mmCIF file of C-alpha atoms in Angstrom:
data_model
loop_
_atom_site.group_PDB
_atom_site.id
_atom_site.type_symbol
_atom_site.label_atom_id
_atom_site.label_comp_id
_atom_site.label_asym_id
_atom_site.label_seq_id
_atom_site.Cartn_x
_atom_site.Cartn_y
_atom_site.Cartn_z
ATOM 1 C CA UNK A 1 0.004 0.046 -0.223
ATOM 2 C CA UNK A 2 0.877 3.097 -0.802
ATOM 3 C CA UNK A 3 1.846 5.639 2.029
ATOM 4 C CA UNK A 4 -0.205 8.983 3.364
ATOM 5 C CA UNK A 5 2.145 11.571 4.565
ATOM 6 C CA UNK A 6 1.457 14.967 5.512
ATOM 7 C CA UNK A 7 3.500 17.718 5.101
ATOM 8 C CA UNK A 8 2.654 21.196 6.530
ATOM 9 C CA UNK A 9 5.615 24.260 7.534
ATOM 10 C CA UNK A 10 3.847 25.955 10.437
ATOM 11 C CA UNK A 11 5.497 28.386 13.257
ATOM 12 C CA UNK A 12 6.655 27.220 16.356
ATOM 13 C CA UNK A 13 3.293 27.849 18.737
ATOM 14 C CA UNK A 14 1.536 25.216 15.969
ATOM 15 C CA UNK A 15 0.035 27.275 12.751
ATOM 16 C CA UNK A 16 0.236 26.991 9.477
ATOM 17 C CA UNK A 17 -0.592 30.186 8.736
ATOM 18 C CA UNK A 18 -1.850 33.443 10.346
ATOM 19 C CA UNK A 19 -5.703 34.431 11.227
ATOM 20 C CA UNK A 20 -5.895 35.792 7.324
ATOM 21 C CA UNK A 21 -4.442 33.276 6.134
ATOM 22 C CA UNK A 22 -0.372 35.339 6.291
ATOM 23 C CA UNK A 23 2.141 32.373 5.033
ATOM 24 C CA UNK A 24 5.230 34.777 3.911
ATOM 25 C CA UNK A 25 6.975 33.907 6.970
ATOM 26 C CA UNK A 26 7.555 30.383 5.280
ATOM 27 C CA UNK A 27 9.577 31.574 2.652
ATOM 28 C CA UNK A 28 13.166 32.275 4.342
ATOM 29 C CA UNK A 29 15.420 31.282 1.129
ATOM 30 C CA UNK A 30 17.203 29.016 3.456
ATOM 31 C CA UNK A 31 19.270 26.462 0.316
ATOM 32 C CA UNK A 32 19.639 23.792 2.292
ATOM 33 C CA UNK A 33 15.591 23.768 3.827
ATOM 34 C CA UNK A 34 14.593 24.021 -0.121
ATOM 35 C CA UNK A 35 16.280 21.208 -0.805
ATOM 36 C CA UNK A 36 15.068 19.298 1.369
ATOM 37 C CA UNK A 37 11.543 20.512 0.478
ATOM 38 C CA UNK A 38 11.977 19.865 -3.206
ATOM 39 C CA UNK A 39 13.498 15.668 -2.481
ATOM 40 C CA UNK A 40 10.188 15.416 -0.724
ATOM 41 C CA UNK A 41 7.709 16.654 -3.549
ATOM 42 C CA UNK A 42 9.500 14.972 -6.047
ATOM 43 C CA UNK A 43 9.113 11.529 -3.755
ATOM 44 C CA UNK A 44 4.774 11.148 -4.218
ATOM 45 C CA UNK A 45 2.979 9.222 -6.414
ATOM 46 C CA UNK A 46 -0.093 11.326 -5.755
ATOM 47 C CA UNK A 47 -0.117 15.060 -4.973
ATOM 48 C CA UNK A 48 -3.599 15.595 -2.979
ATOM 49 C CA UNK A 49 -4.754 18.710 -1.331
ATOM 50 C CA UNK A 50 -8.441 20.761 -0.565
ATOM 51 C CA UNK A 51 -10.170 22.991 -2.870
ATOM 52 C CA UNK A 52 -8.776 26.071 -1.935
ATOM 53 C CA UNK A 53 -4.701 24.992 -2.329
ATOM 54 C CA UNK A 54 -5.831 23.791 -4.920
ATOM 55 C CA UNK A 55 -7.232 26.819 -6.844
ATOM 56 C CA UNK A 56 -4.087 28.803 -5.460
ATOM 57 C CA UNK A 57 -1.400 25.817 -6.685
ATOM 58 C CA UNK A 58 -3.446 25.458 -9.803
ATOM 59 C CA UNK A 59 -3.342 28.765 -11.111
ATOM 60 C CA UNK A 60 0.498 29.445 -10.047
ATOM 61 C CA UNK A 61 2.541 26.004 -10.709
ATOM 62 C CA UNK A 62 1.637 25.793 -14.574
ATOM 63 C CA UNK A 63 3.908 28.739 -15.948
ATOM 64 C CA UNK A 64 6.174 28.966 -12.663
ATOM 65 C CA UNK A 65 9.733 28.073 -13.728
ATOM 66 C CA UNK A 66 10.446 28.063 -9.413
ATOM 67 C CA UNK A 67 12.158 24.626 -9.276
ATOM 68 C CA UNK A 68 9.228 22.744 -7.433
ATOM 69 C CA UNK A 69 7.325 23.075 -10.542
ATOM 70 C CA UNK A 70 8.695 19.990 -12.470
ATOM 71 C CA UNK A 71 7.363 17.569 -9.719
ATOM 72 C CA UNK A 72 4.327 19.259 -8.719
ATOM 73 C CA UNK A 73 3.426 19.937 -12.721
ATOM 74 C CA UNK A 74 3.846 16.513 -13.495
ATOM 75 C CA UNK A 75 3.441 14.125 -11.015
ATOM 76 C CA UNK A 76 -0.406 13.263 -10.605
ATOM 77 C CA UNK A 77 -3.101 15.510 -8.386
ATOM 78 C CA UNK A 78 -6.104 14.974 -6.637
ATOM 79 C CA UNK A 79 -8.476 17.524 -5.508
ATOM 80 C CA UNK A 80 -11.246 17.337 -2.481
ATOM 81 C CA UNK A 81 -13.737 19.231 -2.855
ATOM 82 C CA UNK A 82 -17.782 18.939 -3.007
ATOM 83 C CA UNK A 83 -18.080 20.762 -6.464
ATOM 84 C CA UNK A 84 -17.572 18.292 -8.058
ATOM 85 C CA UNK A 85 -15.565 18.987 -12.286
ATOM 86 C CA UNK A 86 -16.620 22.023 -11.821
ATOM 87 C CA UNK A 87 -13.304 22.671 -9.247
ATOM 88 C CA UNK A 88 -11.023 22.133 -12.355
ATOM 89 C CA UNK A 89 -12.468 25.007 -14.607
ATOM 90 C CA UNK A 90 -10.028 26.966 -11.837
ATOM 91 C CA UNK A 91 -7.917 25.818 -14.372
ATOM 92 C CA UNK A 92 -9.348 26.826 -17.985
ATOM 93 C CA UNK A 93 -8.942 30.597 -16.376
ATOM 94 C CA UNK A 94 -5.845 30.764 -14.606
ATOM 95 C CA UNK A 95 -3.866 33.901 -14.682
ATOM 96 C CA UNK A 96 -0.081 35.699 -15.211
ATOM 97 C CA UNK A 97 0.572 36.849 -11.828
ATOM 98 C CA UNK A 98 4.357 37.494 -12.841
ATOM 99 C CA UNK A 99 7.370 37.586 -10.435
ATOM 100 C CA UNK A 100 8.621 33.461 -10.894
ATOM 101 C CA UNK A 101 6.334 32.985 -14.243
ATOM 102 C CA UNK A 102 6.703 33.015 -17.869
ATOM 103 C CA UNK A 103 4.170 33.174 -20.090
ATOM 104 C CA UNK A 104 4.563 29.720 -21.854
ATOM 105 C CA UNK A 105 2.642 26.678 -19.681
ATOM 106 C CA UNK A 106 5.268 24.344 -18.746
ATOM 107 C CA UNK A 107 5.526 20.409 -18.763
ATOM 108 C CA UNK A 108 3.196 18.517 -17.474
ATOM 109 C CA UNK A 109 0.996 21.513 -16.614
ATOM 110 C CA UNK A 110 -2.427 19.709 -18.373
ATOM 111 C CA UNK A 111 -2.541 17.381 -15.108
ATOM 112 C CA UNK A 112 -3.787 20.448 -13.290
ATOM 113 C CA UNK A 113 -7.073 20.395 -15.245
ATOM 114 C CA UNK A 114 -6.452 16.129 -15.220
ATOM 115 C CA UNK A 115 -7.035 16.023 -11.463
ATOM 116 C CA UNK A 116 -8.682 13.381 -9.760
ATOM 117 C CA UNK A 117 -12.074 14.846 -7.775
ATOM 118 C CA UNK A 118 -12.245 13.521 -4.790
ATOM 119 C CA UNK A 119 -15.911 14.352 -3.678
ATOM 120 C CA UNK A 120 -16.891 10.880 -1.750
ATOM 121 C CA UNK A 121 -15.998 9.878 2.475
ATOM 122 C CA UNK A 122 -12.715 11.033 3.341
ATOM 123 C CA UNK A 123 -11.580 7.622 4.886
ATOM 124 C CA UNK A 124 -13.256 5.629 1.622
ATOM 125 C CA UNK A 125 -11.031 8.103 -1.091
ATOM 126 C CA UNK A 126 -8.207 7.779 1.290
ATOM 127 C CA UNK A 127 -8.615 3.622 1.174
ATOM 128 C CA UNK A 128 -8.767 3.695 -2.496
ATOM 129 C CA UNK A 129 -5.447 6.460 -2.615
ATOM 130 C CA UNK A 130 -3.537 4.362 -0.743
ATOM 131 C CA UNK A 131 -4.364 1.132 -2.550
ATOM 132 C CA UNK A 132 -1.602 -0.799 -4.469
ATOM 133 C CA UNK A 133 2.138 0.303 -4.763
ATOM 134 C CA UNK A 134 3.964 3.048 -5.273
ATOM 135 C CA UNK A 135 5.794 6.247 -4.061
ATOM 136 C CA UNK A 136 4.111 7.712 -1.148
ATOM 137 C CA UNK A 137 0.863 10.164 -1.296
ATOM 138 C CA UNK A 138 1.790 13.780 -0.323
ATOM 139 C CA UNK A 139 -0.969 15.954 1.255
ATOM 140 C CA UNK A 140 -0.305 19.906 0.754
ATOM 141 C CA UNK A 141 -2.877 21.488 2.682
ATOM 142 C CA UNK A 142 -5.019 23.302 3.173
ATOM 143 C CA UNK A 143 -5.939 23.300 6.770
ATOM 144 C CA UNK A 144 -8.843 22.067 6.746
ATOM 145 C CA UNK A 145 -7.750 19.054 4.518
ATOM 146 C CA UNK A 146 -5.261 18.527 6.976
ATOM 147 C CA UNK A 147 -7.304 18.914 10.646
ATOM 148 C CA UNK A 148 -9.618 15.922 8.878
ATOM 149 C CA UNK A 149 -6.881 13.632 7.974
ATOM 150 C CA UNK A 150 -5.757 13.614 10.938
ATOM 151 C CA UNK A 151 -8.642 13.277 13.056
ATOM 152 C CA UNK A 152 -9.651 10.520 11.213
ATOM 153 C CA UNK A 153 -5.874 8.697 11.696
ATOM 154 C CA UNK A 154 -5.181 8.326 8.163
ATOM 155 C CA UNK A 155 -1.847 9.898 7.968
ATOM 156 C CA UNK A 156 0.942 7.416 7.821
ATOM 157 C CA UNK A 157 3.537 9.946 8.394
ATOM 158 C CA UNK A 158 3.626 13.837 9.594
ATOM 159 C CA UNK A 159 6.804 15.584 7.599
ATOM 160 C CA UNK A 160 6.572 18.507 9.704
ATOM 161 C CA UNK A 161 8.503 22.046 8.446
ATOM 162 C CA UNK A 162 8.946 24.249 12.365
ATOM 163 C CA UNK A 163 10.175 27.719 12.017
ATOM 164 C CA UNK A 164 10.719 29.415 14.997
ATOM 165 C CA UNK A 165 8.244 31.660 14.951
ATOM 166 C CA UNK A 166 5.548 32.140 17.358
ATOM 167 C CA UNK A 167 2.321 33.787 15.818
ATOM 168 C CA UNK A 168 0.365 33.977 18.419
ATOM 169 C CA UNK A 169 -2.674 33.326 16.373
ATOM 170 C CA UNK A 170 -3.258 31.955 13.001
ATOM 171 C CA UNK A 171 -4.924 28.136 11.935
ATOM 172 C CA UNK A 172 -4.029 25.055 14.015
ATOM 173 C CA UNK A 173 -3.787 21.377 12.301
ATOM 174 C CA UNK A 174 -3.751 19.926 15.600
ATOM 175 C CA UNK A 175 -6.980 20.978 17.004
ATOM 176 C CA UNK A 176 -10.047 18.598 16.455
ATOM 177 C CA UNK A 177 -7.856 15.264 18.018
ATOM 178 C CA UNK A 178 -9.986 13.691 20.440
ATOM 179 C CA UNK A 179 -8.899 12.230 22.513
ATOM 180 C CA UNK A 180 -5.393 13.112 23.019
ATOM 181 C CA UNK A 181 -2.460 11.069 20.489
ATOM 182 C CA UNK A 182 0.698 9.689 20.680
ATOM 183 C CA UNK A 183 3.140 10.026 17.572
ATOM 184 C CA UNK A 184 6.052 8.380 17.553
ATOM 185 C CA UNK A 185 9.855 10.563 16.582
ATOM 186 C CA UNK A 186 11.267 9.544 13.749
ATOM 187 C CA UNK A 187 13.437 12.176 13.056
ATOM 188 C CA UNK A 188 14.796 15.580 14.006
ATOM 189 C CA UNK A 189 17.015 18.020 10.684
ATOM 190 C CA UNK A 190 17.692 21.500 11.247
ATOM 191 C CA UNK A 191 18.777 23.816 9.122
ATOM 192 C CA UNK A 192 20.984 26.927 8.710
ATOM 193 C CA UNK A 193 17.925 29.570 8.592
ATOM 194 C CA UNK A 194 16.352 27.954 12.070
ATOM 195 C CA UNK A 195 13.809 25.591 10.530
ATOM 196 C CA UNK A 196 13.470 22.318 11.937
ATOM 197 C CA UNK A 197 12.010 19.655 10.411
ATOM 198 C CA UNK A 198 10.144 16.542 12.235
ATOM 199 C CA UNK A 199 8.968 13.884 11.146
ATOM 200 C CA UNK A 200 6.579 11.895 13.192
ATOM 201 C CA UNK A 201 4.733 8.678 12.906
ATOM 202 C CA UNK A 202 1.798 7.283 14.772
ATOM 203 C CA UNK A 203 2.798 5.172 18.236
#
């Protein structure tokens, strides 16, 4: 079976973004951390995400020239959404926002419009995705999908990139865990910029 790895970036006090969705703090330019993240993204047979994250990524990655663009575009995607196939229309209306983008679509860009739309029961959908052999399934969030995966105990490995920053308030991902759940620490890797990757598995 394929394993499901939840990869999230979070603050020291456990928030994955600020109260208004602020994410600027996760981009620290630490080259070692970037290299780890790139290896993690490449080591996937499927990328899964919630509808808001999908819409954001589908508008960005198809024309991005980032080092992350090839695996994000070329590896198959699944989006969890109640909208049905309509969620895929965002790919047709994506806009170019400049900066690291090029007008030209990158190889694999069409995969966003071909993403599997998962609209059934979460546990059933994940069970179908896990069936068979292959590289892991990487879950990118957002926070609502992450909370649901955690609450239903569907995560096989947690890869948490913790930044040395206290936000004070924001969106947590472990808020729906009842009763308390123990995790087994697997590894911890510190990067020069101050972030630390903490790997856990269910105990």
